[in-house]
PDB file of C-alpha atoms in Angstrom:
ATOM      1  CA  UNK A   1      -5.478 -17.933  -4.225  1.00 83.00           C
ATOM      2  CA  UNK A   2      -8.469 -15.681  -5.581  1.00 91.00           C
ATOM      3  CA  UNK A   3     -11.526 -17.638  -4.046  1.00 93.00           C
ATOM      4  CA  UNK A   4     -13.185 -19.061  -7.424  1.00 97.00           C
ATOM      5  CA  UNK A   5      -9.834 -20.499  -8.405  1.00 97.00           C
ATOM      6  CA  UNK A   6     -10.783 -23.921  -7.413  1.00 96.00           C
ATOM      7  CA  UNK A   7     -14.446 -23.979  -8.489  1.00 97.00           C
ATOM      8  CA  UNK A   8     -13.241 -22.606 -11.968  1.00 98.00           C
ATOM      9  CA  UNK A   9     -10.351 -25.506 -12.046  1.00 97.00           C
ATOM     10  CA  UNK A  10     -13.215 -28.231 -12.008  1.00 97.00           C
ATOM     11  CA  UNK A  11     -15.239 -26.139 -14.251  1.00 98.00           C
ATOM     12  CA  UNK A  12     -12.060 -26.002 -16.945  1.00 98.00           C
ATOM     13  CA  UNK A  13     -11.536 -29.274 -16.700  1.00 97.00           C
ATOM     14  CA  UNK A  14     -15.091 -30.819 -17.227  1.00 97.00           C
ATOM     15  CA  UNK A  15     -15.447 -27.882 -19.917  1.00 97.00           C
ATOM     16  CA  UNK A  16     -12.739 -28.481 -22.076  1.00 97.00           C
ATOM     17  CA  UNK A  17     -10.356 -30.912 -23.040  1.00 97.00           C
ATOM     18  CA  UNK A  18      -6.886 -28.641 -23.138  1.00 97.00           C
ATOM     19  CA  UNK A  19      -7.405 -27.194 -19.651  1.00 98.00           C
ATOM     20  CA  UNK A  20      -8.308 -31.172 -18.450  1.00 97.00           C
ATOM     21  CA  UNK A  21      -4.494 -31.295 -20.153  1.00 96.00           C
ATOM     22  CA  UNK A  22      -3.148 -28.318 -18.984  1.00 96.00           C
ATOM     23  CA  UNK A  23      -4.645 -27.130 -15.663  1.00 96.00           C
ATOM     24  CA  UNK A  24      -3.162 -30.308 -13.541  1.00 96.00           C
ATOM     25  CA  UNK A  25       0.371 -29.489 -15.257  1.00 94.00           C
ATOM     26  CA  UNK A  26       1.196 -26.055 -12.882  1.00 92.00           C
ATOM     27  CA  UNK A  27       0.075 -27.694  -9.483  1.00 90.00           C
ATOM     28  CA  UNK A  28      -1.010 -25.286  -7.035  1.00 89.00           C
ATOM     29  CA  UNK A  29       0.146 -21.740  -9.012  1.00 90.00           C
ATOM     30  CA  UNK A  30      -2.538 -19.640  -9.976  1.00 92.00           C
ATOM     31  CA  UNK A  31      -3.152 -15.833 -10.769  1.00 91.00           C
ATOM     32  CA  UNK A  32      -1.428 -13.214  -7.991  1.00 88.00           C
ATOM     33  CA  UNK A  33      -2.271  -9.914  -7.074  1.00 83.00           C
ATOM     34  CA  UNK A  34       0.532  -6.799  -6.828  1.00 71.00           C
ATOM     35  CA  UNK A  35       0.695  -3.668  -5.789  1.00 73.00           C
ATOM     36  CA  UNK A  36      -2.006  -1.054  -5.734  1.00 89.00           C
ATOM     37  CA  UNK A  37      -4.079   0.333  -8.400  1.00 92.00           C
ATOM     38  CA  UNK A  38      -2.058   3.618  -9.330  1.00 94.00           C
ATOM     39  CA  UNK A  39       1.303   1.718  -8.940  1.00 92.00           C
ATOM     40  CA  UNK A  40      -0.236  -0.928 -11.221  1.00 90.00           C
ATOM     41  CA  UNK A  41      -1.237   1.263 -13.712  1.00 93.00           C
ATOM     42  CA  UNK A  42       1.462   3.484 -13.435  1.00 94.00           C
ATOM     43  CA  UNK A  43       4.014   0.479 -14.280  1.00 90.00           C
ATOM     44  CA  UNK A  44       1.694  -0.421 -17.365  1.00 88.00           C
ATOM     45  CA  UNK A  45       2.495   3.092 -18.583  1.00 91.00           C
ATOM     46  CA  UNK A  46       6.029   3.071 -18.028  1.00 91.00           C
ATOM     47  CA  UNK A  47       6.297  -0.155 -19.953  1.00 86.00           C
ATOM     48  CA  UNK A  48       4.343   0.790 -22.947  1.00 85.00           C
ATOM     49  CA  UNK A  49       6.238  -0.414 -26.222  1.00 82.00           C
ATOM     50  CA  UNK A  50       9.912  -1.250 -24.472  1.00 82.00           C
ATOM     51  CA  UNK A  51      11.447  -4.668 -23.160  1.00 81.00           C
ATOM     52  CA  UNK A  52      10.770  -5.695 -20.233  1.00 76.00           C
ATOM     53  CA  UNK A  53      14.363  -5.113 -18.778  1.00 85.00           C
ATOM     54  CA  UNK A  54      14.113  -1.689 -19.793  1.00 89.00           C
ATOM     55  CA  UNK A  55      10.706  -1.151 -18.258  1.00 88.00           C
ATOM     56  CA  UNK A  56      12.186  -2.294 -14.583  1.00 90.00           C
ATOM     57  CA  UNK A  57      15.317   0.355 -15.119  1.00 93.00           C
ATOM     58  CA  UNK A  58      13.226   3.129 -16.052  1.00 94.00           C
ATOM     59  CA  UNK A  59      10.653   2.107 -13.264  1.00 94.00           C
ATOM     60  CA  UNK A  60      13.712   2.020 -10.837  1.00 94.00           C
ATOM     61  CA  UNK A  61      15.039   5.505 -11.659  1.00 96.00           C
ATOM     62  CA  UNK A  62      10.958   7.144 -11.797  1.00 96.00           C
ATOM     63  CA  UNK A  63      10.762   5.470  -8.690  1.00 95.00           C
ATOM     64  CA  UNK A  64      14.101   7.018  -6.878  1.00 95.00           C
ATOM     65  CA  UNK A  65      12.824  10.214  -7.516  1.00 96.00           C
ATOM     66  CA  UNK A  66      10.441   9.808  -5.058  1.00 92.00           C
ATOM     67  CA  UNK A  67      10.746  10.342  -1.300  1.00 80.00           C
ATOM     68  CA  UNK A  68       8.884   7.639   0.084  1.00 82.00           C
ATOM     69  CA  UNK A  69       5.743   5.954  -1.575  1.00 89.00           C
ATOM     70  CA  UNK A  70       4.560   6.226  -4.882  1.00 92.00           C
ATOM     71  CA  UNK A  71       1.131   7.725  -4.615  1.00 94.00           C
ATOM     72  CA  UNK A  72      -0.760  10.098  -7.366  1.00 95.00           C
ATOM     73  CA  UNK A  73      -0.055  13.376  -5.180  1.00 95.00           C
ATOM     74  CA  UNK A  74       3.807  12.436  -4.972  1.00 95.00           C
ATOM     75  CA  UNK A  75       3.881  12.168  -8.809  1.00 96.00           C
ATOM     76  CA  UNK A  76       1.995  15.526  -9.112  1.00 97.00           C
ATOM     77  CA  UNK A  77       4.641  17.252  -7.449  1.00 96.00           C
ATOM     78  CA  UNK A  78       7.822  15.826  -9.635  1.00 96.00           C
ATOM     79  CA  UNK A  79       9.308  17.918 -11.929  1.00 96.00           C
ATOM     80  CA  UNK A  80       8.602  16.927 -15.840  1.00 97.00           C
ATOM     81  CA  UNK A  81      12.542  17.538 -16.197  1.00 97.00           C
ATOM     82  CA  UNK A  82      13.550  15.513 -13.687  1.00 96.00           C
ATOM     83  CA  UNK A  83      10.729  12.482 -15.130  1.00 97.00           C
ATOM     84  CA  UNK A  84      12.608  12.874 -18.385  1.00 97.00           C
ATOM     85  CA  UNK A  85      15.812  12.658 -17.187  1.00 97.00           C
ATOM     86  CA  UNK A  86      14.567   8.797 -14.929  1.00 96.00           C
ATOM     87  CA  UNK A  87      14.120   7.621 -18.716  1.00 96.00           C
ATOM     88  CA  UNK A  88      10.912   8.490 -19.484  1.00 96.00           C
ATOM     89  CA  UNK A  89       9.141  10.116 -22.897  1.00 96.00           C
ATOM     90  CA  UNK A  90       7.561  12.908 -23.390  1.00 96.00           C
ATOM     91  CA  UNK A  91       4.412  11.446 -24.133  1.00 95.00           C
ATOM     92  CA  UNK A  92       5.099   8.622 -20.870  1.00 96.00           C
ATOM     93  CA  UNK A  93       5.214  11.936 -18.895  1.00 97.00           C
ATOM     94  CA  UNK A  94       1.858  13.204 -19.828  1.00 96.00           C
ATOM     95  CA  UNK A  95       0.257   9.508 -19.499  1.00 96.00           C
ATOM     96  CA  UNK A  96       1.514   9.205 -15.912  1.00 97.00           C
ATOM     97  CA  UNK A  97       0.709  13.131 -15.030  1.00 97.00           C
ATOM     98  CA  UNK A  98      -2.677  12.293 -16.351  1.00 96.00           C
ATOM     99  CA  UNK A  99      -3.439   9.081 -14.095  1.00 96.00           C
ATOM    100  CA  UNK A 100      -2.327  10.723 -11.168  1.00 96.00           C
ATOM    101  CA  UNK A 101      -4.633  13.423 -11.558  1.00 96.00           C
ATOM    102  CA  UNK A 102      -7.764  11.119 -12.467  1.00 95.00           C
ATOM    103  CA  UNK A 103      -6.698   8.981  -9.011  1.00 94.00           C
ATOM    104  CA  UNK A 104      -5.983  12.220  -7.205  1.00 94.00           C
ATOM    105  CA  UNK A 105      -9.040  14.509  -8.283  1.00 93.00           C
ATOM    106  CA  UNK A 106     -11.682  11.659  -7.638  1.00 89.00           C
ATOM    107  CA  UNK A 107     -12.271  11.074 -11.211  1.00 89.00           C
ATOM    108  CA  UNK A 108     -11.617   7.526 -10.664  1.00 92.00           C
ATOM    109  CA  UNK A 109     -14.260   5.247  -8.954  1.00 91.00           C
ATOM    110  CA  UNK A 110     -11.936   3.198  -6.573  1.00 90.00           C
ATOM    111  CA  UNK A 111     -14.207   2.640  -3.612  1.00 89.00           C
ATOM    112  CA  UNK A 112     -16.756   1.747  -5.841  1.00 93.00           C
ATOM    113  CA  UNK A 113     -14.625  -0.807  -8.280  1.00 94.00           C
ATOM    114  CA  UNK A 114     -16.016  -3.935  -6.124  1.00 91.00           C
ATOM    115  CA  UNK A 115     -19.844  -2.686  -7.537  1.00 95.00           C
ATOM    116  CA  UNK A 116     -18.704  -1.922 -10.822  1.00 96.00           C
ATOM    117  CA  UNK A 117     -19.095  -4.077 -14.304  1.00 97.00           C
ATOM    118  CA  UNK A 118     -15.643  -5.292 -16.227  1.00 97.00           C
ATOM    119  CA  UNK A 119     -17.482  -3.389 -18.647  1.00 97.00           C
ATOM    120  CA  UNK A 120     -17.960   0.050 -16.567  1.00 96.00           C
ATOM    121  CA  UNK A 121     -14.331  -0.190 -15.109  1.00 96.00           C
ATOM    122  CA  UNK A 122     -12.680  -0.221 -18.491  1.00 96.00           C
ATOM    123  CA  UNK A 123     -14.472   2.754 -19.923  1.00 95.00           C
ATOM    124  CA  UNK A 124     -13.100   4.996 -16.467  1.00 94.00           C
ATOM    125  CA  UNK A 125     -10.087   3.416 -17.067  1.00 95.00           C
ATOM    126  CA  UNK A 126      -9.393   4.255 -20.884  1.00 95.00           C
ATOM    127  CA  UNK A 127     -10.700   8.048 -20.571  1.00 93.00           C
ATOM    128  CA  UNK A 128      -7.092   8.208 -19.168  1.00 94.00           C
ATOM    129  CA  UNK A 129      -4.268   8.752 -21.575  1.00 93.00           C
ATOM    130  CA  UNK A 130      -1.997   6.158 -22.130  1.00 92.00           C
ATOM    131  CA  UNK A 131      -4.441   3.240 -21.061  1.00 94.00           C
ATOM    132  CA  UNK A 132      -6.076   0.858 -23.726  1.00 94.00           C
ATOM    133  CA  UNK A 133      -8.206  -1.884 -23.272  1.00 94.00           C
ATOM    134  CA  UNK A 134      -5.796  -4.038 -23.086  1.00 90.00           C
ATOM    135  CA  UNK A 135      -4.002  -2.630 -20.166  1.00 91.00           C
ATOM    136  CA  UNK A 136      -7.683  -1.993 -18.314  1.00 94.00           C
ATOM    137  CA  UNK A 137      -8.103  -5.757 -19.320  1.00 93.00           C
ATOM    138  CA  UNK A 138      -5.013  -7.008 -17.537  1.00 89.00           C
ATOM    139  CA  UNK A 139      -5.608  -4.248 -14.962  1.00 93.00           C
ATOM    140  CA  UNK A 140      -9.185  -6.010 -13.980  1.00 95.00           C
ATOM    141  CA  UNK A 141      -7.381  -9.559 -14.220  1.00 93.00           C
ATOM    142  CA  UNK A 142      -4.255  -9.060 -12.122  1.00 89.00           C
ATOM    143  CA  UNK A 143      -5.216  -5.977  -9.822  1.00 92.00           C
ATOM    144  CA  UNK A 144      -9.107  -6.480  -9.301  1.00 94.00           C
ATOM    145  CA  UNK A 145      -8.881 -10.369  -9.967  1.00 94.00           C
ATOM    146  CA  UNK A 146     -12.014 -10.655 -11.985  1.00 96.00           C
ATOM    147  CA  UNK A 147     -13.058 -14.304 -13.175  1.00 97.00           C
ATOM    148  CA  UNK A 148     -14.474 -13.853 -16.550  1.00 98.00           C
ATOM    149  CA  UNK A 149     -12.186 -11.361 -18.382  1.00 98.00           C
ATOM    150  CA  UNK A 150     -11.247 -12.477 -22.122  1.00 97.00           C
ATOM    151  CA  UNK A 151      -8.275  -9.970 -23.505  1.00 94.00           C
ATOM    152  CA  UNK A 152      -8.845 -10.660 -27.154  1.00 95.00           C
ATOM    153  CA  UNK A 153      -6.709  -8.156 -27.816  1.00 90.00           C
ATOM    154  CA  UNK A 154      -3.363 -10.180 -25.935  1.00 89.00           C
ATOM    155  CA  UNK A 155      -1.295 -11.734 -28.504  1.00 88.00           C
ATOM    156  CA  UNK A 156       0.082 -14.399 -26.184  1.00 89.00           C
ATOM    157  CA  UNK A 157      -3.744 -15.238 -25.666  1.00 93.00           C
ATOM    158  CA  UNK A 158      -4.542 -15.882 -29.038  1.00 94.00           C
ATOM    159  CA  UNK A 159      -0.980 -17.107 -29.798  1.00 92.00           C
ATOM    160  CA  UNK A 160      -1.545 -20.095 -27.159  1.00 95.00           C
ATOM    161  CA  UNK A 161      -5.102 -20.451 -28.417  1.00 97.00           C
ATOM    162  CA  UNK A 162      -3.866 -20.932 -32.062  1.00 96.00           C
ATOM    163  CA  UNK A 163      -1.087 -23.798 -30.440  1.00 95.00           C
ATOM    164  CA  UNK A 164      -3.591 -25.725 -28.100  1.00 96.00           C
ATOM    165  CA  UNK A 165      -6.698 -25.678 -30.217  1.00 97.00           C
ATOM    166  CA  UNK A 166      -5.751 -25.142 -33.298  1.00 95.00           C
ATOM    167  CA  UNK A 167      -2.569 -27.062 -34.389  1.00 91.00           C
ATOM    168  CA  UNK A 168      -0.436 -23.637 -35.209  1.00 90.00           C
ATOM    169  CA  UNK A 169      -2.904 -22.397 -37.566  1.00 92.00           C
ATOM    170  CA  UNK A 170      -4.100 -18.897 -37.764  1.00 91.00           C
ATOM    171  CA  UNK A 171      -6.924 -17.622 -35.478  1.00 92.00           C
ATOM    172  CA  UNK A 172      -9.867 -15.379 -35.886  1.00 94.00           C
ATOM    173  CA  UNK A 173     -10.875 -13.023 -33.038  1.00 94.00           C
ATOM    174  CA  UNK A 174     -14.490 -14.964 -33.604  1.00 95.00           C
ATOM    175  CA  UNK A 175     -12.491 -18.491 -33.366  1.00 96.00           C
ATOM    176  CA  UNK A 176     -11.266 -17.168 -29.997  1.00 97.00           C
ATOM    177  CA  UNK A 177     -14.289 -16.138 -29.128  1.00 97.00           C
ATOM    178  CA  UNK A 178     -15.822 -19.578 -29.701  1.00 97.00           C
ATOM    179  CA  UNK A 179     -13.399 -21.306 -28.132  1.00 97.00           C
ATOM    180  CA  UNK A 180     -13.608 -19.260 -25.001  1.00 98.00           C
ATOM    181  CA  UNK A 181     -16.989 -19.864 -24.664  1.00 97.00           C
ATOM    182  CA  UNK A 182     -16.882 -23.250 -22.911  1.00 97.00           C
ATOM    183  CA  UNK A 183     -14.690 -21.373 -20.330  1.00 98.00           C
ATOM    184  CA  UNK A 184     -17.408 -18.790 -19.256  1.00 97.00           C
ATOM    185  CA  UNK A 185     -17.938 -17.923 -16.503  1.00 98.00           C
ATOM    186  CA  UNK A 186     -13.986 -18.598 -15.801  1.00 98.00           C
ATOM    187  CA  UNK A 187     -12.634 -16.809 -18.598  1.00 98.00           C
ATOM    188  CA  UNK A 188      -9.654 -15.501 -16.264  1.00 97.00           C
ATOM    189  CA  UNK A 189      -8.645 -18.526 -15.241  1.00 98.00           C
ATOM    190  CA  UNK A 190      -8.312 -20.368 -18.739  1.00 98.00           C
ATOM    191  CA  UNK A 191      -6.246 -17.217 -20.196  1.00 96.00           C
ATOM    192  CA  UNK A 192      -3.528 -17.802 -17.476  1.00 96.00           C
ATOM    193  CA  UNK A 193      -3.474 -21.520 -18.001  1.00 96.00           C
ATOM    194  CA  UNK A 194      -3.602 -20.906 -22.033  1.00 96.00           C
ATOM    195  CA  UNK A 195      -0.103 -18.184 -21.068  1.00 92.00           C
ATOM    196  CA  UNK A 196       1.495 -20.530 -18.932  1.00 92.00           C
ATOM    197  CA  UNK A 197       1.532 -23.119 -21.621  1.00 92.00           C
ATOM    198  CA  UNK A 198       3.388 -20.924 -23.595  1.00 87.00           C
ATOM    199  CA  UNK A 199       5.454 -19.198 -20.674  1.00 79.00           C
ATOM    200  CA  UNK A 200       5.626 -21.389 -17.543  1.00 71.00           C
ATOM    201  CA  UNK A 201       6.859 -18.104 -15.762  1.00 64.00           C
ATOM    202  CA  UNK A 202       4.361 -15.591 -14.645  1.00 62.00           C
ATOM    203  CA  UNK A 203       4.586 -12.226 -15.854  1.00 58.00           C
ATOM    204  CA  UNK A 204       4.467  -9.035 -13.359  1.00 56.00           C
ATOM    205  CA  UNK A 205       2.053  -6.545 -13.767  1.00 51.00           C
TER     206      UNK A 205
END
């Protein structure tokens, strides 16, 4: 359990009347870590724009191809025919070839992530090709477990917003925004509880 998870709980609950509803629904779960960084980000690649289902196949053959771990040098030395023959698109080639080199060259900050801003994480993160916001968003909530991320950008985010809040109708980036801000500084936390409502299941990343 991420060590603000129980603070933010109270928080939630004093804050705002749907988490006092929602948050003593899904007992003790809360947000998980997996994997490393590269691995992490790699996977968000590979699942760009395809089902889940065929994600984890194409993951399972790209990750057959190597000999032991998956680590940025062991990508670097694949062949691009071979990476194209696990499943994987042209463009999905040049994404992951490109993230391996930023993690392999030094481009990337890792040691220094823990100092970093959300902020000064996501621009590293989306000078690579192939990462968005969105995926540096989820990347700081389920790799670097930051409290106070808001992916505005998530659809199930503002799909569960416009369910608990606002009865089904639509919803403005700006009503998001507004309703998010009795959650600060536990932003995190409220987005999984607002995903589990609509998906008691956790999603891998």
């Amino acid at each position: 359990m991420p060590d603000f998870w129980a603070d933010a709980c109270k928080h939630l609950v004093k804050k705002d009347r749907v988490m006092k509803r929602l948050i003593p629904q899904f007992g003790d779960a809360c947000l998980e870590t997996r994997g490393d960084a590269f691995v992490t980000l790699a996977r968000s690649v590979v699942g760009q724009q395809i089902s889940v289902k065929a994600a984890q196949t194409v993951w399972d053959r790209f990750a057959a191809l190597l000999p032991r771990k998956i680590t940025p040098a062991n990508v670097l030395k694949l062949k691009v025919d071979d990476m194209r023959a696990a499943g994987l698109s042209a463009r999905k080639v040049e994404y992951l070839v490109d993230l391996a080199v930023h993690f392999d060259n030094g481009a990337l900050h890792v040691k220094s992530w823990d100092a970093m801003s959300d902020d000064e994480i996501v621009a590293e993160l989306v000078a690579i090709r192939g990462i968005g916001r969105w995926t540096a968003e989820m990347f700081l909530i389920f790799h670097l477990m930051r409290p106070n991320v808001l992916p505005l950008d998530d659809v199930g985010l503002i799909n569960g917003i416009r369910t608990n809040y606002f009865s089904g109708d639509v919803v403005s980036r700006s009503d998001a925004r507004e309703v998010a801000a009795a959650w600060e500084p536990y932003c995190t936390v409220a987005t999984w509880y607002i995903w589990r409502s609509l998906d008691p299941v956790p999603v891998e990343y």
